[in-house]
Tab-separated table of C-alpha atoms in Angstrom:
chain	number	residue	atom	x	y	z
V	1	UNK	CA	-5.576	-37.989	28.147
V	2	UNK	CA	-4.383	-34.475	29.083
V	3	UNK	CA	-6.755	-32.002	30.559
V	4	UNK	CA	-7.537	-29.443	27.787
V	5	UNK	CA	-7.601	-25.545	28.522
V	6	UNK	CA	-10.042	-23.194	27.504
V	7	UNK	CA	-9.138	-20.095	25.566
V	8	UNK	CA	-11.322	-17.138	27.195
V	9	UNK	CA	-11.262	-13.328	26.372
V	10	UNK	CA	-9.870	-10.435	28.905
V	11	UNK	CA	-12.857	-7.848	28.333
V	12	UNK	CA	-11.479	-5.284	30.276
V	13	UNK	CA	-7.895	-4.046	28.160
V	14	UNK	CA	-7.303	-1.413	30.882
V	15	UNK	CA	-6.673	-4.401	33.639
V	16	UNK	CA	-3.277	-4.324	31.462
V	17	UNK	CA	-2.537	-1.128	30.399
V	18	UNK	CA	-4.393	1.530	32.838
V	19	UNK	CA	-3.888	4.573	31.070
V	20	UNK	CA	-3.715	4.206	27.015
V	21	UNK	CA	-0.596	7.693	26.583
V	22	UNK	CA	0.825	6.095	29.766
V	23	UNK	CA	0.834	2.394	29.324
V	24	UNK	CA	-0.412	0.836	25.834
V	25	UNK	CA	1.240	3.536	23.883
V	26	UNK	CA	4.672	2.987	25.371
V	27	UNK	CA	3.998	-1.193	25.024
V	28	UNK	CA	3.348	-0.527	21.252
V	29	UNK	CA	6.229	1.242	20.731
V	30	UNK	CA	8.660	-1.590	22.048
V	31	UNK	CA	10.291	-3.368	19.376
V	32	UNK	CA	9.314	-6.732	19.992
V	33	UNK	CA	5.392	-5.318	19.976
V	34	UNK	CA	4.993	-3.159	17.230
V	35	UNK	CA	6.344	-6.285	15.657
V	36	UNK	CA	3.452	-8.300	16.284
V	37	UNK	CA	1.455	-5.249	14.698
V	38	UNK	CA	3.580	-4.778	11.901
V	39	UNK	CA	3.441	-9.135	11.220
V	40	UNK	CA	-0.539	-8.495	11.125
V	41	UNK	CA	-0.532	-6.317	8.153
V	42	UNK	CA	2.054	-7.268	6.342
V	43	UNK	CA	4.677	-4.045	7.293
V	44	UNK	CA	7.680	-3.960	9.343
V	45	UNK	CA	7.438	-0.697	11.394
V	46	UNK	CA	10.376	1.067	12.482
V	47	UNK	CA	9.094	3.517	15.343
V	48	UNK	CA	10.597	7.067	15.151
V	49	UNK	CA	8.718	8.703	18.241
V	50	UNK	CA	5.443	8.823	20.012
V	51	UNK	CA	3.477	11.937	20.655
V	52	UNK	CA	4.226	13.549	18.452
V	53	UNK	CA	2.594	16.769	17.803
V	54	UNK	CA	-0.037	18.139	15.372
V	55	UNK	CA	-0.609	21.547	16.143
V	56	UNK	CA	-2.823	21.388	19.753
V	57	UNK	CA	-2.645	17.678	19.659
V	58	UNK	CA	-0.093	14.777	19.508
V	59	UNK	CA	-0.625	11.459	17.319
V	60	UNK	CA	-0.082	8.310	19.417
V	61	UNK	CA	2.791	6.926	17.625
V	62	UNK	CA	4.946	8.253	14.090
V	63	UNK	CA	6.526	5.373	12.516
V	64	UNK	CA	8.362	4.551	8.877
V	65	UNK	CA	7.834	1.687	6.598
V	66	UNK	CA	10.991	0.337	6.217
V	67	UNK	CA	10.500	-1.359	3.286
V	68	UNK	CA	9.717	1.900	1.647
V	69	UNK	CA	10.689	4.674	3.787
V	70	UNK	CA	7.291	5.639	4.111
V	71	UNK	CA	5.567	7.888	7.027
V	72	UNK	CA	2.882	5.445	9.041
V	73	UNK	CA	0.984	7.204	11.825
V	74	UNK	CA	-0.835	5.133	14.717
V	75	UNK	CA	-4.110	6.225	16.621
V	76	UNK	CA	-4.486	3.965	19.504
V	77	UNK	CA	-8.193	3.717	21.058
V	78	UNK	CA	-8.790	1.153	24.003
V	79	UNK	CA	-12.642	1.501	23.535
V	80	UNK	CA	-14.933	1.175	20.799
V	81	UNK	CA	-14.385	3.864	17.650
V	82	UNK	CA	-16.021	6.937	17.923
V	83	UNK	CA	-16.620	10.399	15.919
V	84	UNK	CA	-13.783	12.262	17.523
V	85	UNK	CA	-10.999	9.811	17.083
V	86	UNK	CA	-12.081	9.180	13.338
V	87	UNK	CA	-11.586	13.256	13.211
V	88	UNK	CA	-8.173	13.080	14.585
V	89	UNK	CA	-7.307	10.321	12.469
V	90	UNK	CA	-7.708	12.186	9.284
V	91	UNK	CA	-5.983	15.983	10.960
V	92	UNK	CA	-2.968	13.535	12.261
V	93	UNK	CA	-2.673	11.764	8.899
V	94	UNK	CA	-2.434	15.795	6.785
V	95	UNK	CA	-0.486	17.052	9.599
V	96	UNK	CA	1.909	14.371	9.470
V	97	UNK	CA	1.887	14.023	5.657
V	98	UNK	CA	1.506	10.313	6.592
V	99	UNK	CA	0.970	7.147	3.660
V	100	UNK	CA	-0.014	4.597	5.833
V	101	UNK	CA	-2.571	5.587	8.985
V	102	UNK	CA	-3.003	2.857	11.474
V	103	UNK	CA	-6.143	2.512	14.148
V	104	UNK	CA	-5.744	0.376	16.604
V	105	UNK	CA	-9.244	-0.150	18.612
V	106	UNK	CA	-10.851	-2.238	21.126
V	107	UNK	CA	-13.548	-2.542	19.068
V	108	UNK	CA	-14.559	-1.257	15.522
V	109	UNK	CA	-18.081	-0.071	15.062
V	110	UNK	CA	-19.909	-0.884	11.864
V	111	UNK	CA	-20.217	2.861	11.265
V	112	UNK	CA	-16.645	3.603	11.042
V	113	UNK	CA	-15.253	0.528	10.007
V	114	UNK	CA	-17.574	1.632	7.009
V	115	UNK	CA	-16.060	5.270	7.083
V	116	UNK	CA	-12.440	3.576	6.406
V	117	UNK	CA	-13.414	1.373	3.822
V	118	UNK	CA	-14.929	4.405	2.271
V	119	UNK	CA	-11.650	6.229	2.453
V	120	UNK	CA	-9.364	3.186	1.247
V	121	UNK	CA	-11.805	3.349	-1.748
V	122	UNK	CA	-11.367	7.085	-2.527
V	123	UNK	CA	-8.412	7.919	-1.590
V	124	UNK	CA	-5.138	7.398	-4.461
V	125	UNK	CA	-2.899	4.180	-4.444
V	126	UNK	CA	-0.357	6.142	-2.145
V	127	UNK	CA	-2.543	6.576	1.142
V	128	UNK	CA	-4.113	3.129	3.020
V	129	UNK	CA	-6.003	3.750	5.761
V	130	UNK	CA	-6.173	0.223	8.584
V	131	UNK	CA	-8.466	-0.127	11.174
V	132	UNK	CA	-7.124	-3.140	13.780
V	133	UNK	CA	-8.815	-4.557	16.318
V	134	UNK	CA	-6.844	-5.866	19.653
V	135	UNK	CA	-7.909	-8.420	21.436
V	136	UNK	CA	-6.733	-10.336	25.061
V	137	UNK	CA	-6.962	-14.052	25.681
V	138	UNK	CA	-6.058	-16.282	28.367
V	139	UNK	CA	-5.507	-19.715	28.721
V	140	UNK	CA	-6.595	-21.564	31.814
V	141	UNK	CA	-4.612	-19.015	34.683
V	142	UNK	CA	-1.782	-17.990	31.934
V	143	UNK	CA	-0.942	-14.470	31.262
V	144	UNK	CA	-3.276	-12.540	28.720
V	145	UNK	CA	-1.797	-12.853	24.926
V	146	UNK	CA	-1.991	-10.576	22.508
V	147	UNK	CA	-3.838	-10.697	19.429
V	148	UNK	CA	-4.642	-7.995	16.295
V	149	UNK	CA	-7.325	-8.622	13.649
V	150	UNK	CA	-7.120	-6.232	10.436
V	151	UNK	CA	-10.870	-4.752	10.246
V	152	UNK	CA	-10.191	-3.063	7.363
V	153	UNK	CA	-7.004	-2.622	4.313
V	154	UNK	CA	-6.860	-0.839	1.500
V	155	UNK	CA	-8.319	-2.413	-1.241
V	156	UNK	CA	-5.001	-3.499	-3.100
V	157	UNK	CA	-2.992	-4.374	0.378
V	158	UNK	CA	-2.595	-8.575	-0.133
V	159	UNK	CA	0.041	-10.604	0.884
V	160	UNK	CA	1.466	-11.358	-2.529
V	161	UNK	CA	1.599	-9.400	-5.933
V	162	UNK	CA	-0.229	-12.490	-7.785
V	163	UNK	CA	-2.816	-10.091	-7.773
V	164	UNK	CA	-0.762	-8.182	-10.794
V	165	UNK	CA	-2.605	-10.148	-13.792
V	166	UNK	CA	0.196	-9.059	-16.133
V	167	UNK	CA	3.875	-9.230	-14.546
V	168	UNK	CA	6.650	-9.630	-17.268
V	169	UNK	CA	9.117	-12.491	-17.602
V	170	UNK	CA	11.389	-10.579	-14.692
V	171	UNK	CA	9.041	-9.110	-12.493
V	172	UNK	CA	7.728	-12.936	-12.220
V	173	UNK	CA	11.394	-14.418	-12.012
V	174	UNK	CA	11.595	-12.365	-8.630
V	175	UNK	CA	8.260	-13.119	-6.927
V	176	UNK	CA	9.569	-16.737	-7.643
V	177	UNK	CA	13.107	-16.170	-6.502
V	178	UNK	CA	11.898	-14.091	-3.127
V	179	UNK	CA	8.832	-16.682	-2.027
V	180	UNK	CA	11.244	-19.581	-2.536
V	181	UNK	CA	14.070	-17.240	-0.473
V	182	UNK	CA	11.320	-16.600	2.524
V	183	UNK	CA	10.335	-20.479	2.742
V	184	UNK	CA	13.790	-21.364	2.263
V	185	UNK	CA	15.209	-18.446	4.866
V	186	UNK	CA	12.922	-18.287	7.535
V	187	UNK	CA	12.857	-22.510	7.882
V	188	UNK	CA	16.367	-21.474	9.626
V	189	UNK	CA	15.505	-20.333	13.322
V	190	UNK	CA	18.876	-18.340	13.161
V	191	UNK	CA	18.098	-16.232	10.442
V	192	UNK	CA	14.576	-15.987	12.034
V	193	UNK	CA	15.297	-14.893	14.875
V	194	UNK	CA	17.405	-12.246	13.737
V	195	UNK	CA	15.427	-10.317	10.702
V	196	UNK	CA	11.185	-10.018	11.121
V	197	UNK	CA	10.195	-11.861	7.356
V	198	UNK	CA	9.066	-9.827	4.659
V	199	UNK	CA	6.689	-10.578	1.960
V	200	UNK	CA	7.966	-11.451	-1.080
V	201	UNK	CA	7.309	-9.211	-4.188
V	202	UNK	CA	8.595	-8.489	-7.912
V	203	UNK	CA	11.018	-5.870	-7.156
V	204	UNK	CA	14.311	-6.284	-7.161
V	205	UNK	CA	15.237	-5.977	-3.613
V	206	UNK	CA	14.142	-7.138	-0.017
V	207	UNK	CA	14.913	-4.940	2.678
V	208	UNK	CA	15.867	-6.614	6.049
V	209	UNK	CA	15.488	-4.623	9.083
V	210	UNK	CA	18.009	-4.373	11.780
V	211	UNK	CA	16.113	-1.702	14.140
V	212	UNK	CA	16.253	2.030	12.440
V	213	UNK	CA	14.974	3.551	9.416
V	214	UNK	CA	17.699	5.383	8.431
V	215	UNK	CA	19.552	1.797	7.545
V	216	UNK	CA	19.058	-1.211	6.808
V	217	UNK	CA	20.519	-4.537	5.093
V	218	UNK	CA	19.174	-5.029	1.524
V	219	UNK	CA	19.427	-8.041	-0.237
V	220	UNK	CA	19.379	-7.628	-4.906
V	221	UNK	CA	19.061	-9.855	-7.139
V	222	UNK	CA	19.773	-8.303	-10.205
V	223	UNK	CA	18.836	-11.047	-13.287
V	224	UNK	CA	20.380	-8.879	-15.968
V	225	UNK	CA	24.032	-9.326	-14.429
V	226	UNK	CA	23.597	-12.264	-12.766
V	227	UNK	CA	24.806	-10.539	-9.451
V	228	UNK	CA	23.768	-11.297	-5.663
V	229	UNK	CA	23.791	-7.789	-3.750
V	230	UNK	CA	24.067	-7.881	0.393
V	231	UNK	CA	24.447	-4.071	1.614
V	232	UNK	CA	24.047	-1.979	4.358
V	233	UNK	CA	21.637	0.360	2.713
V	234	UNK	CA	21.755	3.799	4.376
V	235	UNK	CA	18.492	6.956	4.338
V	236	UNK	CA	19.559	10.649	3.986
V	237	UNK	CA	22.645	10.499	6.699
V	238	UNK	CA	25.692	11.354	5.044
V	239	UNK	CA	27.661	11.631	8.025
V	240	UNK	CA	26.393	8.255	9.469
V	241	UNK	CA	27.800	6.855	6.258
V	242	UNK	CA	31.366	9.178	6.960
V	243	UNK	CA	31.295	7.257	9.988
V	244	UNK	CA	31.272	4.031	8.811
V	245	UNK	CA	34.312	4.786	6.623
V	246	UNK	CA	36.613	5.894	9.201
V	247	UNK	CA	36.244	2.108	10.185
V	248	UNK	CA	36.437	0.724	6.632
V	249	UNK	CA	39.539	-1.533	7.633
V	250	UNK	CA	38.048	-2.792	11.151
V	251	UNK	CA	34.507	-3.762	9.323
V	252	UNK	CA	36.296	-5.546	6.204
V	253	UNK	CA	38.536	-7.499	8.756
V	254	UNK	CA	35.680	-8.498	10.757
V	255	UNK	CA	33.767	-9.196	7.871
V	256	UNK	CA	36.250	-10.897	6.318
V	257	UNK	CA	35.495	-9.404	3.061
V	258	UNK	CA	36.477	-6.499	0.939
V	259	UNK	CA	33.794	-4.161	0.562
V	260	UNK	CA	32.461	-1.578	-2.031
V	261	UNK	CA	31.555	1.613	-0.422
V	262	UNK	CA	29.735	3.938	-2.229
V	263	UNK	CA	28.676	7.154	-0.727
V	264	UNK	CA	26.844	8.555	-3.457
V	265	UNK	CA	27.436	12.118	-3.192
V	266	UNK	CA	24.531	13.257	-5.964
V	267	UNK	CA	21.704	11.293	-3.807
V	268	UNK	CA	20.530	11.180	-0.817
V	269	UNK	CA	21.353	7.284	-0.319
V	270	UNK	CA	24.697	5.417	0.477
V	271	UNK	CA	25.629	2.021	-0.285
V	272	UNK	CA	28.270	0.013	1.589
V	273	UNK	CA	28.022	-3.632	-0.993
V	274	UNK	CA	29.234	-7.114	-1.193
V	275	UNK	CA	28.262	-8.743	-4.379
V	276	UNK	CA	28.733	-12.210	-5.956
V	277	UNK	CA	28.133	-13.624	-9.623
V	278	UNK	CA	25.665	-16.194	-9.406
V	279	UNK	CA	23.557	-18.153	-12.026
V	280	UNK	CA	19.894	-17.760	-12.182
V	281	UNK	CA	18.375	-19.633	-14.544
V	282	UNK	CA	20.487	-22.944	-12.482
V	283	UNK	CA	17.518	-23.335	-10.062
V	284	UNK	CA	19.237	-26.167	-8.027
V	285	UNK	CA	21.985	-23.412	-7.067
V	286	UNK	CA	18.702	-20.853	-5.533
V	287	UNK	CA	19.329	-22.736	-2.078
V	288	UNK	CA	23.317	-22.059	-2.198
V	289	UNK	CA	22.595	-18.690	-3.731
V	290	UNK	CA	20.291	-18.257	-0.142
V	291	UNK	CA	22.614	-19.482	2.236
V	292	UNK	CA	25.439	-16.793	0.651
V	293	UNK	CA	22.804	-14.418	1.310
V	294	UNK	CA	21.952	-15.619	5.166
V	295	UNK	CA	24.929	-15.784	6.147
V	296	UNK	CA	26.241	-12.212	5.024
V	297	UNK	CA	23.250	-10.517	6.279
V	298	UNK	CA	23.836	-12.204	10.277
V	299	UNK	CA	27.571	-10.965	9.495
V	300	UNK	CA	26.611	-7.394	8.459
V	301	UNK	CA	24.191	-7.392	11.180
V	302	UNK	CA	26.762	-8.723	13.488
V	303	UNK	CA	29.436	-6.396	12.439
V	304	UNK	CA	27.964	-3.324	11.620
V	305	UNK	CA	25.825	-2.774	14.733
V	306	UNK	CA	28.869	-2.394	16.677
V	307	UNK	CA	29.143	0.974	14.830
V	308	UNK	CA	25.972	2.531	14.454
């Protein structure tokens, strides 16, 4: 029988990271890190810069939602919650016009873990307040692992829109069609590797992200045309998009594809597409109809980072 291990906690966070501006701030805002954050709470975080200021003071970390284009602040505390930081939560989160405010603790008291369950509960469906605990543990000798626990979520922040008691005949089609897509999709270490899963939902689109919040790759399924979308969907940056089109015959030979490119000059969005007619109701075809869908995201992934 093999000699078993015991998992045991590292009390002291600051054996790691010294100096929380210094050294946990700078960890967090790695990639790979905010990530494992990001995983926890069901988000994927695209970091924009960290401190960042708010009149005297700076907030840890200023992030976007890239699922929604969203402003998420982070408060980092490597000691148990206090008064003050609970105060600079709140001025970072107005000064920042921020929807999603994220407190990442050593330890949440009972008092304040109370104070952000109070504010989840009276504060409108556009602002969620989380309070996240991180924790250390070893194994035998190994190197400390990481670990956050959500404390506290807003109320209506769940994994799955099930909790929407009355979802029409579409809006139920694609919570169907994106939870079969994520078991089928992220069974494929590839594609795993490659794009951080999302949860499925009802809308119409999953965003994939491929390390920015100005772009992304979004996938459609649009039921009413029976059409597959797989685009490089691009935030506010006109010129980013004037970029790309300079190199319209390079990316569609490397693609292999011909593309539609769509700047749309009256909003603030472009759209460089592929699409494909597909049948929905033919369930047996949802796994051929996913693979189509894999493989052009690795290829715009592939492709297009080469040129952003």
């Amino acid at each position: 029988m093999e000699q078993l291990e015991f998992l045991t906690e590292v009390q002291d966070l600051r054996k790691v990271w010294p100096h929380e501006a210094l050294d946990f701030t700078p960890w967090l805002a790695k990639d790979e890190n905010i990530a494992i954050l990001g995983n926890e709470i069901g988000m994927e975080i695209a970091v924009d810069g960290t401190e960042s200021a708010v009149g005297d003071f700076s907030v840890d970390i200023i992030a976007t939602d890239i699922a929604t284009g969203q402003k998420v602040i982070i408060e980092n505390q490597l000691e148990d919650t206090n008064h003050d930081h609970l105060g600079k939560l709140i001025t970072y989160a107005a000064g920042k016009d921020a929807q999603t405010i994220i407190w990442v603790v050593k330890h949440a008291r009972e008092e304040h873990r109370a104070a952000i369950e109070w504010l989840n509960n009276h504060t409108d469906d556009d602002i969620g307040f989380f309070l996240c605990e991180i924790h250390l543990y070893k194994v035998g000798s190994s190197n400390p692992a990481v670990k956050f626990s959500v404390i506290e979520k807003p109320n209506d922040w769940i994994k799955s829109v099930k909790k929407n008691q009355q979802q029409t005949e579409s809006q139920q089609f694609r919570l169907d069609y994106w939870t079969a897509f994520n078991d089928y999709a992220y069974a494929n270490a590839q594609f795993a590797r490659q794009f951080g899963k999302r949860k499925a939902s009802n809308k119409m689109w999953m965003n994939l992200s491929i390390g920015s919040s100005v772009y992304d790759i979004c996938l459609r399924a649009v039921k009413t045309e029976n059409l597959l979308v797989v685009e490089l969907y691009i935030r506010g940056d006109k010129d980013l998009y004037h970029q790309l089109f300079e190199k319209q015959n390079a990316i569609e030979q490397e693609l292999g594809v011909t593309l539609d490119w769509r700047e749309l000059p009256e909003k603030k969005a472009s759209r460089i597409m592929l699409t494909r007619q597909v049948d929905f109701d033919n369930r047996s075809a949802w796994n051929a109809q996913f693979d189509w869908m894999m493989e052009m995201s690795l290829k715009f992934k592939k492709v297009f980072k080469k040129y952003l």
